[in-house]
Amino acid sequence: MGLLFAMIRCRGGIEVGVTKKQRPFLSRTIRQAFEVKKVALPWNRALSAGLCIGLPSLIGFWLGQFQYGMLAGTGGFAYLYVASEPYALRAQKVLLAALGLTFSVAAGTLLASYPLLAAFVLGCLGAAATYLFGVLKFKGPGALFFVLSFTLATGMPPDPSQAFSRGGLVFLGGMLAWCFAMAGWLIRPHGPEIGAVRQLYLDLGAMMDVAGTREYSRARHQTLLSMYSAETALATGGHNRHGDETPRRLSRMYSLAHHIYLLTDKIPLADGERLPPELSAAVRRAGESCGQPDTWKKAPLPDDPDPQILDLMDLVAQLDAIVCSSASDGEQGRKLTRIPVRSILAGNLDKDSIVFLQAIRFGVILMVAAAAAYAFQLNRSYWVPLSCASVMLGATVIATFHRAIQRSLGTIFGILIASAILWTRPEGFVVSIAIILFTFFTELFIVRNYALAMLFITPNALLMAETNTRIHNFGYFAGARLTDVLVGSVIGLIGVLLVGSRSASSRIPYLLGRTIRSQAQFLALLFIRQPAGAAAEQSAQQRSMRRHLSNLRTVYQTALGEIPRSEEELEKLLPVIWSLDQFGYVLNSYALSAIRPVLPDVELGVVLLHLEKMAQSAEQRREIEKGPEGPDGLELPLVPDIGQELADLRHALNGR
């Protein structure tokens, strides 16, 4: 494994071995694989996941159909795709996952007797799931459990006539998971939206605290990301119950946060000058009270504020009326709309879409792993593609290497635990309880460290896959399992190193240029004279800009984990990414306004020329040449904030 990691492409060719310069990096990377993250343990999620996966087998045991119950438990994996999304979106997402698991089991049953065709279909299934979840930005284990369901079905006794019944049992288990996933709606139907708005206000307060300091740029970008998250949560919140004022209150709070954010960013603060702390404190209190308006306590604002922050104080003062409002009249919040799913899926079918390329890579390597397992006639060969898929879930090459180490070592110790359990030849009730407990501890500790979770994943998987085979030769199944995991991990790691070791970094300059040009097209649409009824929001130009920004962020995050990588160059690019995000947000804000200034042709032409120069500078990795607009950007009296954003972007590009 160390040799694989050390075979790194360099400018002069391929270096084999670990040089002195690479040793600290390799040592640090290995240590990072075993770091335990200090995050809160998800007790509720862990318990629900354990019940979703283990309860069907327990019901099957009581009804005298234990094997059916075990198969239905496979559908419980749908619960593992639950995140913090609104319940309207969660209902669709978990249903989609349940249908995907059902299809995987049915297809695996039909193709069990045709290994090469099964390998091809498995690759297509993995690629499709990876693309779908990546493009829609669904949090969760991606294609992993679809691969697991398909491969387990191919390992069952071949019987194509059982495809419908097996798929039906899995679907029933998926519907049980759907009920668990939606149970919170009965108690707190707007909990995810409240959480998103609350986080937005906490980040907004933190941004206001550091305004005028060096930390402001980072805090502003974090607030911008929270703004996007809150917008998505509110837009996907679904229909509201009659008489429920919470959605309207949250929408108004989001709109006010939008105005506070933009106004705070416009206030010029000298070095050492800060905003009154009462303003940020009021914003944070509003976030903490957005789900519980009864806890809101109005606090006095500064009596004699500086004139330049008077408008900001007026906005903050509106929080009292919004948080405590329960009347149905008054100002409605900003109308939020979603980009059509069809447009998102079609728009990312592009050779420069990192999600599309990752999906293709995932599918091809998965096919190779499945075909190799069949060609070498490995025992329990379905563990090979499963291990390969698990390793490739790492978002970057370094994350993939971490996964390979964690899965290999975790499997070794997990097999020891499984051997101790299977040595007692457990039956029915004991197996069901063990599955519940192992799933519970897996979900509890996977947020801390994947290797730690593998101590529970391995015995759990072995219980689910091997119990019904009645094989009690521990050396047989332990050796086969360990061999398959190592082979699958190595195939996944080699595939990622060969196919994607430098693919992201090489695309960043080109994608920077495309992103800037898409913003130029959207800007031109915004500030030319439009016919009556024309809308810039949800236009093709806006969707294109959003898609390019999202793709650029994904590529940048991927490049951070490549081998080798220029950390200095990537650090210089970070302000550019932040500046493009901020510029895009300002343009989106203008799109919401029905009345926008119309720039004269001369000014608009100068702005577009300015953006084209920046696009070429980004692509060619050089500083922007000085033009007639001057070193500090453009003077645009009608849209001064656009001029300021362009100046910031130019400064970021020249500072690379």
XYZ file of C-alpha atoms in Angstrom:
656
model
C 0.000 0.000 0.000
C 2.870 2.354 0.815
C 4.444 1.740 -2.594
C 1.146 2.513 -4.309
C 0.896 5.753 -2.428
C 4.476 6.652 -3.235
C 4.052 6.195 -6.993
C 3.230 9.828 -7.646
C 3.242 11.600 -10.943
C 5.745 14.406 -11.050
C 6.723 16.872 -13.730
C 9.729 14.879 -14.752
C 8.002 11.489 -14.811
C 7.112 8.895 -12.187
C 8.921 8.633 -8.880
C 8.934 5.237 -7.214
C 9.615 5.132 -3.496
C 9.272 7.587 -0.678
C 11.745 10.448 -0.699
C 12.841 12.358 2.381
C 10.623 15.243 1.322
C 7.617 12.957 1.010
C 8.084 11.115 4.316
C 6.601 13.822 6.580
C 3.626 14.132 4.233
C 3.096 10.363 4.180
C 3.442 10.114 7.956
C 0.988 12.972 8.492
C -1.497 11.410 6.072
C -1.407 8.061 7.895
C -1.890 9.766 11.273
C -4.869 11.675 9.917
C -6.550 8.381 9.018
C -6.805 7.543 12.722
C -7.717 10.947 14.098
C -10.898 10.902 16.184
C -13.056 13.922 15.387
C -14.540 15.838 18.280
C -18.158 16.027 17.139
C -21.432 15.362 18.904
C -22.617 11.754 18.832
C -25.886 11.292 16.859
C -27.772 9.209 19.431
C -31.230 9.554 17.859
C -30.016 8.758 14.363
C -28.024 5.755 15.582
C -31.005 4.280 17.443
C -33.375 4.824 14.504
C -30.903 3.267 12.055
C -30.476 0.220 14.283
C -34.233 -0.321 14.501
C -34.769 0.214 10.751
C -32.211 -2.447 9.819
C -32.687 -4.920 12.700
C -36.402 -4.705 13.456
C -37.550 -6.432 10.204
C -35.463 -9.518 11.033
C -36.910 -9.518 14.554
C -40.442 -9.376 13.140
C -39.550 -12.138 10.687
C -38.258 -14.280 13.564
C -41.514 -13.867 15.493
C -43.514 -14.783 12.383
C -41.361 -17.817 11.647
C -39.882 -16.245 8.473
C -36.474 -15.147 9.685
C -34.838 -15.183 6.233
C -37.564 -12.931 4.846
C -37.055 -10.569 7.751
C -33.316 -10.437 7.115
C -33.922 -9.544 3.474
C -36.455 -6.863 4.419
C -33.828 -5.391 6.733
C -31.772 -4.547 3.630
C -34.428 -1.964 2.789
C -33.714 -0.319 6.136
C -30.501 1.045 4.643
C -32.713 3.741 3.112
C -32.725 5.451 6.518
C -28.975 6.013 6.275
C -29.662 8.561 3.525
C -31.481 10.847 5.967
C -29.736 14.169 6.621
C -30.921 17.563 7.864
C -33.059 18.348 4.798
C -36.678 19.570 5.130
C -39.268 16.827 5.520
C -40.844 17.451 2.109
C -37.483 16.766 0.454
C -36.672 13.958 2.891
C -39.853 12.110 1.952
C -38.818 12.094 -1.707
C -35.174 11.302 -0.957
C -35.828 8.287 1.290
C -38.478 6.978 -1.108
C -35.955 7.273 -3.941
C -33.393 5.389 -1.844
C -35.937 2.640 -1.040
C -36.796 2.239 -4.717
C -33.096 2.142 -5.598
C -32.437 -0.600 -3.042
C -35.453 -2.531 -4.343
C -34.197 -2.300 -7.910
C -30.678 -3.299 -6.834
C -31.860 -6.501 -5.132
C -34.210 -7.406 -7.976
C -31.525 -6.776 -10.624
C -28.919 -8.703 -8.640
C -31.302 -11.656 -8.365
C -31.954 -11.678 -12.104
C -28.260 -11.374 -13.065
C -26.705 -13.696 -10.462
C -26.046 -16.361 -13.111
C -24.363 -13.899 -15.516
C -21.285 -12.519 -13.689
C -19.890 -10.366 -16.501
C -23.268 -8.818 -17.276
C -23.789 -8.314 -13.550
C -20.434 -6.508 -13.339
C -21.473 -4.174 -16.167
C -24.877 -3.422 -14.620
C -23.254 -2.895 -11.211
C -20.909 -0.301 -12.695
C -23.800 1.490 -14.394
C -25.821 1.413 -11.172
C -22.922 2.817 -9.165
C -22.226 5.549 -11.726
C -25.896 6.585 -11.931
C -26.298 6.742 -8.146
C -23.032 8.669 -7.729
C -24.066 11.196 -10.373
C -27.580 11.612 -9.009
C -26.528 12.128 -5.406
C -23.583 14.315 -6.379
C -25.500 16.654 -8.674
C -28.453 17.022 -6.303
C -26.003 17.448 -3.393
C -27.716 14.770 -1.316
C -25.718 14.042 1.812
C -25.241 10.405 2.685
C -23.364 7.256 1.677
C -23.943 7.744 -2.048
C -23.979 4.565 -4.116
C -22.561 2.342 -1.353
C -25.740 0.615 -0.188
C -27.069 0.175 -3.702
C -23.824 -1.657 -4.470
C -24.178 -3.643 -1.239
C -27.763 -4.664 -2.034
C -26.909 -5.664 -5.605
C -23.838 -7.688 -4.642
C -25.593 -9.451 -1.768
C -28.392 -10.449 -4.141
C -25.855 -11.926 -6.566
C -24.456 -13.971 -3.675
C -27.820 -15.567 -2.899
C -28.834 -18.902 -4.469
C -29.544 -18.090 -8.159
C -33.304 -18.027 -8.731
C -34.591 -15.352 -11.145
C -38.183 -16.201 -10.203
C -37.489 -14.728 -6.747
C -36.659 -11.259 -8.113
C -40.132 -9.814 -7.523
C -40.600 -11.275 -4.034
C -37.113 -10.332 -2.869
C -37.524 -6.823 -4.225
C -40.935 -6.546 -2.554
C -39.497 -7.485 0.839
C -36.757 -4.901 0.462
C -39.341 -2.270 -0.450
C -41.335 -3.081 2.703
C -38.189 -2.561 4.753
C -37.610 0.707 2.932
C -41.112 1.894 3.799
C -40.442 1.140 7.467
C -37.324 3.328 7.169
C -39.470 6.018 5.508
C -41.821 6.020 8.501
C -38.908 6.398 10.913
C -37.431 9.192 8.775
C -40.702 11.134 8.718
C -41.676 10.586 12.365
C -40.184 13.928 13.421
C -42.609 15.776 11.142
C -45.447 15.007 13.560
C -43.639 16.786 16.390
C -41.585 19.518 14.692
C -42.577 19.814 11.038
C -40.258 22.756 10.327
C -37.285 21.625 12.419
C -34.744 21.469 9.535
C -35.728 24.898 8.216
C -35.520 26.394 11.709
C -32.070 24.864 12.132
C -30.852 26.343 8.836
C -32.120 29.856 9.658
C -30.732 29.598 13.183
C -27.264 28.719 11.850
C -27.505 31.577 9.361
C -28.120 34.126 12.109
C -25.371 32.720 14.302
C -22.895 32.986 11.415
C -24.203 36.442 10.533
C -23.622 37.587 14.111
C -20.101 36.155 14.032
C -19.459 37.994 10.747
C -20.588 41.285 12.253
C -18.318 40.704 15.241
C -15.192 40.495 13.080
C -16.134 43.218 10.570
C -13.090 45.401 10.021
C -10.604 42.646 10.921
C -8.558 40.161 8.910
C -11.007 37.403 9.803
C -13.868 39.183 8.066
C -13.358 37.611 4.631
C -13.513 34.059 6.001
C -16.515 34.838 8.221
C -18.308 36.500 5.318
C -17.856 33.449 3.128
C -19.107 31.136 5.885
C -22.191 33.331 6.227
C -22.675 33.224 2.475
C -22.642 29.405 2.545
C -25.184 29.458 5.395
C -27.308 31.826 3.314
C -27.347 29.323 0.463
C -28.168 26.464 2.859
C -31.060 28.397 4.398
C -32.354 29.367 0.968
C -32.331 25.726 -0.146
C -34.017 24.565 3.057
C -36.799 27.139 2.805
C -37.296 26.539 -0.927
C -37.676 22.772 -0.430
C -39.826 23.004 2.684
C -42.994 21.979 0.843
C -46.552 22.969 1.612
C -47.483 24.462 4.946
C -50.306 23.478 7.192
C -53.239 25.871 7.505
C -52.673 28.526 10.139
C -48.961 27.728 10.557
C -47.049 31.015 10.829
C -43.594 29.468 11.165
C -42.773 29.300 7.417
C -43.728 32.936 6.898
C -41.675 34.002 9.909
C -38.653 32.059 8.706
C -38.975 33.503 5.218
C -39.089 37.038 6.594
C -36.097 36.328 8.809
C -34.182 35.024 5.818
C -35.039 38.148 3.804
C -33.913 40.392 6.655
C -30.673 38.437 7.042
C -30.077 38.964 3.316
C -30.390 42.754 3.715
C -28.274 42.837 6.890
C -25.576 40.824 5.145
C -25.409 43.113 2.112
C -25.494 46.304 4.173
C -22.809 45.091 6.586
C -20.567 44.323 3.636
C -20.968 47.869 2.279
C -19.999 49.694 5.482
C -16.400 50.951 5.183
C -14.573 50.342 8.450
C -11.092 51.628 9.127
C -8.452 49.379 10.650
C -9.369 48.718 14.260
C -12.876 50.125 13.869
C -15.674 47.732 14.848
C -19.444 47.571 14.663
C -21.364 48.096 17.933
C -21.442 44.706 19.705
C -25.134 45.191 20.529
C -25.992 44.665 16.853
C -24.295 41.285 16.522
C -25.654 40.200 19.905
C -29.218 40.991 18.775
C -28.685 39.029 15.554
C -27.437 35.973 17.441
C -30.348 36.120 19.882
C -32.745 36.203 16.946
C -31.183 33.012 15.616
C -31.512 31.278 18.961
C -35.164 32.335 19.219
C -36.334 31.736 15.636
C -37.916 28.399 16.549
C -39.121 29.573 19.956
C -40.360 33.164 19.664
C -41.519 33.095 23.293
C -37.882 33.135 24.388
C -37.069 36.336 22.471
C -36.033 39.269 24.633
C -35.640 42.658 23.081
C -32.443 44.433 24.026
C -31.684 48.150 23.669
C -29.591 49.207 20.692
C -26.977 52.004 20.729
C -28.568 55.406 21.404
C -26.201 57.441 19.313
C -24.842 55.280 16.533
C -22.461 56.444 13.877
C -24.373 57.765 10.824
C -22.880 55.107 8.552
C -24.416 52.292 10.591
C -27.776 53.949 11.178
C -29.438 51.971 8.369
C -27.952 48.747 9.735
C -29.356 49.509 13.175
C -32.805 50.086 11.638
C -32.660 46.657 9.999
C -31.638 44.936 13.219
C -34.450 46.739 15.027
C -36.953 44.975 12.727
C -36.053 41.637 14.306
C -38.370 42.271 17.231
C -41.436 42.597 14.982
C -40.475 39.586 12.834
C -39.488 37.104 15.551
C -42.554 37.814 17.685
C -45.003 38.317 14.817
C -47.985 35.957 14.738
C -50.359 37.949 12.537
C -51.102 36.736 9.026
C -50.748 40.178 7.487
C -47.641 42.213 6.963
C -44.687 41.914 4.656
C -44.142 38.501 3.151
C -40.671 37.065 2.951
C -38.707 36.748 -0.223
C -40.247 34.224 -2.610
C -37.833 31.353 -2.982
C -37.838 29.063 -5.984
C -35.960 25.900 -6.849
C -34.061 25.118 -10.002
C -35.927 22.308 -11.814
C -34.331 18.922 -11.170
C -34.367 18.120 -14.886
C -32.345 21.251 -15.574
C -29.809 20.349 -12.866
C -29.347 16.802 -14.138
C -29.029 17.822 -17.780
C -26.830 20.828 -17.063
C -24.140 18.728 -15.394
C -23.743 16.251 -18.248
C -20.591 18.066 -19.237
C -16.983 16.984 -19.708
C -15.931 19.711 -17.283
C -18.382 18.656 -14.573
C -16.327 17.057 -11.794
C -19.412 15.189 -10.534
C -19.996 13.651 -13.955
C -16.343 12.626 -14.280
C -16.301 11.163 -10.765
C -19.431 9.153 -11.542
C -17.856 7.718 -14.697
C -14.664 6.894 -12.796
C -16.637 5.245 -9.998
C -18.612 3.092 -12.431
C -15.630 1.976 -14.499
C -13.472 1.025 -11.509
C -16.423 -0.780 -9.947
C -16.868 -2.824 -13.130
C -13.177 -3.721 -13.089
C -13.368 -4.804 -9.444
C -16.428 -7.005 -10.025
C -14.945 -8.547 -13.177
C -11.603 -9.194 -11.438
C -13.335 -10.917 -8.537
C -15.139 -13.186 -10.987
C -12.041 -13.840 -13.125
C -9.953 -14.937 -10.118
C -12.878 -16.935 -8.694
C -12.520 -15.437 -5.236
C -14.680 -16.841 -2.447
C -17.581 -14.572 -1.585
C -16.400 -12.355 -4.446
C -19.148 -9.795 -3.883
C -17.053 -8.282 -1.056
C -14.475 -7.121 -3.629
C -16.646 -4.543 -5.462
C -18.259 -3.581 -2.153
C -14.870 -2.790 -0.590
C -13.831 -0.989 -3.766
C -16.984 1.164 -3.652
C -16.469 1.958 0.021
C -12.881 3.070 -0.546
C -13.850 5.255 -3.518
C -16.406 7.122 -1.403
C -13.492 9.297 -0.330
C -14.009 12.668 -2.002
C -10.292 13.072 -2.724
C -7.240 10.901 -3.316
C -6.083 11.455 0.264
C -9.552 10.597 1.563
C -9.473 7.450 -0.576
C -6.126 6.482 0.936
C -7.567 7.094 4.413
C -10.512 4.851 3.584
C -8.238 2.075 2.325
C -6.220 2.086 5.552
C -9.265 2.389 7.787
C -11.229 -0.314 6.015
C -8.337 -2.777 5.892
C -7.330 -2.480 9.556
C -10.896 -2.115 10.783
C -11.855 -5.277 8.913
C -9.088 -7.304 10.541
C -10.280 -6.472 14.056
C -13.918 -6.682 12.971
C -13.380 -10.249 11.759
C -12.080 -11.188 15.211
C -15.287 -9.832 16.752
C -17.401 -11.641 14.144
C -15.516 -14.885 14.742
C -16.230 -14.707 18.450
C -19.931 -14.175 17.784
C -20.338 -16.761 15.040
C -18.416 -19.311 17.095
C -21.519 -19.493 19.328
C -23.691 -20.208 16.257
C -26.300 -17.552 17.062
C -29.853 -17.965 15.830
C -32.869 -15.757 15.139
C -33.443 -13.458 18.090
C -29.753 -13.119 19.004
C -28.811 -12.247 15.415
C -31.526 -9.566 15.228
C -30.435 -7.941 18.489
C -26.792 -8.079 17.373
C -27.658 -6.364 14.077
C -29.517 -3.605 15.932
C -26.584 -3.060 18.296
C -23.901 -3.170 15.596
C -25.837 -0.726 13.402
C -26.383 1.547 16.405
C -22.677 1.688 17.251
C -21.719 2.057 13.581
C -23.840 5.180 13.141
C -22.763 6.460 16.535
C -19.028 6.291 15.867
C -18.766 6.747 12.099
C -18.893 10.526 12.592
C -15.780 10.231 14.783
C -13.628 7.832 12.729
C -14.359 5.355 9.927
C -11.831 2.802 11.212
C -13.597 2.772 14.573
C -16.924 2.235 12.829
C -15.447 -0.669 10.832
C -15.165 -2.607 14.102
C -18.962 -2.787 13.990
C -19.569 -2.664 10.227
C -17.603 -5.864 9.567
C -19.348 -8.175 12.067
C -22.693 -6.644 11.140
C -22.151 -7.299 7.431
C -20.950 -10.830 8.118
C -23.981 -11.566 10.265
C -26.353 -10.307 7.571
C -24.576 -12.073 4.707
C -23.354 -15.318 6.267
C -25.951 -16.362 8.852
C -28.269 -18.018 6.377
C -25.456 -19.958 4.666
C -24.958 -22.130 7.778
C -21.197 -22.034 7.216
C -19.366 -22.450 10.506
C -15.826 -22.770 9.131
C -14.437 -19.569 10.623
C -11.108 -19.828 8.821
C -12.939 -20.105 5.503
C -15.151 -17.052 5.775
C -12.578 -14.951 7.681
C -9.868 -15.588 5.096
C -12.229 -14.975 2.192
C -13.549 -11.771 3.730
C -10.080 -10.387 4.505
C -8.723 -11.260 1.063
C -11.678 -9.686 -0.717
C -11.488 -6.492 1.343
C -7.781 -6.078 0.644
C -8.206 -6.790 -3.079
C -11.154 -4.403 -3.375
C -9.365 -1.659 -1.436
C -6.235 -1.962 -3.599
C -8.260 -1.882 -6.837
C -10.124 1.224 -5.681
C -6.927 2.976 -4.605
C -5.049 2.125 -7.811
C -7.985 3.261 -9.916
C -8.232 6.612 -8.156
C -4.469 7.185 -8.337
C -4.315 6.385 -12.055
C -7.487 8.131 -13.151
C -7.903 11.104 -10.857
C -4.626 12.000 -9.179
C -4.329 15.399 -10.880
C -7.595 15.792 -12.749
C -9.052 18.507 -10.513
C -6.006 20.797 -10.243
C -5.538 20.854 -13.998
C -9.129 22.044 -14.510
C -9.173 24.945 -12.048
C -7.756 27.672 -14.369
C -10.149 26.755 -17.177
C -13.122 26.580 -14.794
C -12.223 29.951 -13.296
C -12.424 31.449 -16.768
C -15.751 29.754 -17.519
C -17.199 30.897 -14.200
C -16.189 34.521 -14.759
C -17.625 34.473 -18.279
C -20.908 32.988 -17.030
C -21.107 35.840 -14.506
C -20.446 38.322 -17.301
C -23.341 36.884 -19.318
C -25.655 37.093 -16.315
C -24.524 40.656 -15.579
C -25.248 41.678 -19.174
C -28.754 40.244 -18.860
C -29.347 42.151 -15.619
C -28.312 45.624 -16.708
C -29.586 45.959 -20.262
C -33.051 47.230 -21.045
C -35.489 44.306 -20.843
C -38.974 43.974 -22.355
C -41.913 44.105 -19.970
C -42.414 40.877 -18.081
C -38.863 39.589 -18.621
C -37.415 37.957 -15.497
C -33.742 37.463 -14.775
C -34.372 35.072 -11.896
C -34.314 31.419 -12.946
C -33.030 32.457 -16.375
C -30.671 30.226 -18.315
C -27.827 32.649 -17.572
C -28.449 32.508 -13.820
C -28.639 28.716 -13.811
C -25.408 28.566 -15.820
C -23.622 30.841 -13.343
C -24.830 28.816 -10.358
C -23.777 25.571 -12.000
C -20.289 26.862 -12.766
C -19.854 28.243 -9.237
C -20.933 24.944 -7.711
C -18.650 22.970 -10.020
C -15.717 25.270 -9.239
C -16.180 24.829 -5.483
C -16.328 21.038 -5.891
C -13.213 20.955 -8.068
C -11.323 23.141 -5.608
C -12.227 20.891 -2.671
C -11.179 17.872 -4.723
C -7.853 19.499 -5.615
C -7.087 19.999 -1.913
C -6.879 16.221 -1.548
C -4.866 15.372 -4.646
C -1.418 13.822 -4.732
C 0.799 15.737 -5.328
C -0.635 19.193 -4.817
C 0.705 22.725 -4.556
C -0.637 23.867 -1.207
C 0.751 27.370 -1.672
C -0.997 27.812 -5.023
C -4.285 26.430 -3.681
C -4.161 28.774 -0.684
C -3.747 31.729 -3.040
C -6.789 30.575 -5.009
C -9.063 30.504 -1.968
C -9.711 34.303 -1.940
C -10.564 34.046 -5.646
C -13.193 31.379 -4.928
C -14.617 33.482 -2.109
C -14.696 36.600 -4.286
C -16.504 34.783 -7.115
C -19.058 33.439 -4.646
C -19.657 36.926 -3.272
C -19.934 38.445 -6.762
C -22.444 35.771 -7.741
C -24.504 36.468 -4.628
C -24.633 40.195 -5.407
C -25.749 39.453 -8.972
C -28.459 37.121 -7.655
C -29.629 39.926 -5.365
C -30.101 42.237 -8.342
C -32.068 39.511 -10.116
C -34.671 39.643 -7.331
C -35.381 43.303 -7.957
C -38.036 44.205 -10.503
C -36.468 47.658 -10.941
C -32.806 47.620 -11.869
C -30.611 50.352 -13.334
C -29.880 50.184 -17.043
C -26.196 50.679 -17.726
C -25.255 52.763 -20.760
C -23.709 50.768 -23.555
C -20.292 52.307 -22.967
C -20.230 51.441 -19.247
C -21.618 47.949 -19.850
C -19.023 47.345 -22.553
C -16.215 48.424 -20.217
C -17.518 46.093 -17.474
C -17.722 43.139 -19.858
C -14.233 43.874 -21.186
C -12.991 44.032 -17.596
C -14.494 40.602 -16.853
C -13.067 39.102 -20.041
C -9.599 40.312 -19.038
C -10.038 38.631 -15.661
C -11.214 35.404 -17.308
C -8.141 35.328 -19.543
C -5.914 36.155 -16.587
C -7.361 33.228 -14.624
C -6.920 30.808 -17.528
C -3.354 31.907 -18.282
C -2.343 32.246 -14.611
C -1.022 35.778 -14.963
C -1.771 39.172 -13.473
C -4.402 41.374 -15.056
C -2.963 44.084 -17.237
C -3.816 47.645 -16.286
C -6.443 49.188 -18.511
C -8.233 52.506 -18.878
C -10.402 51.661 -15.873
C -7.487 52.240 -13.501
C -5.772 50.073 -10.914
C -8.637 50.097 -8.399
C -11.375 48.863 -10.668
C -14.335 50.611 -12.296
C -16.316 53.673 -11.287
C -19.977 52.716 -11.721
C -22.240 55.347 -10.156
C -25.433 53.355 -10.920
C -24.154 50.113 -9.384
C -21.268 51.008 -7.043
C -21.353 47.634 -5.298
C -20.689 45.900 -8.632
C -17.638 48.093 -9.107
C -16.426 47.188 -5.618
C -16.903 43.452 -6.220
C -14.974 43.674 -9.479
C -12.147 45.477 -7.671
C -12.070 42.767 -5.000
C -12.031 40.032 -7.630
C -9.200 41.739 -9.501
C -7.203 42.090 -6.302
C -7.756 38.391 -5.480
C -6.665 37.279 -8.952
C -3.514 39.416 -8.863
C -2.690 38.084 -5.408
C -2.530 34.460 -6.501
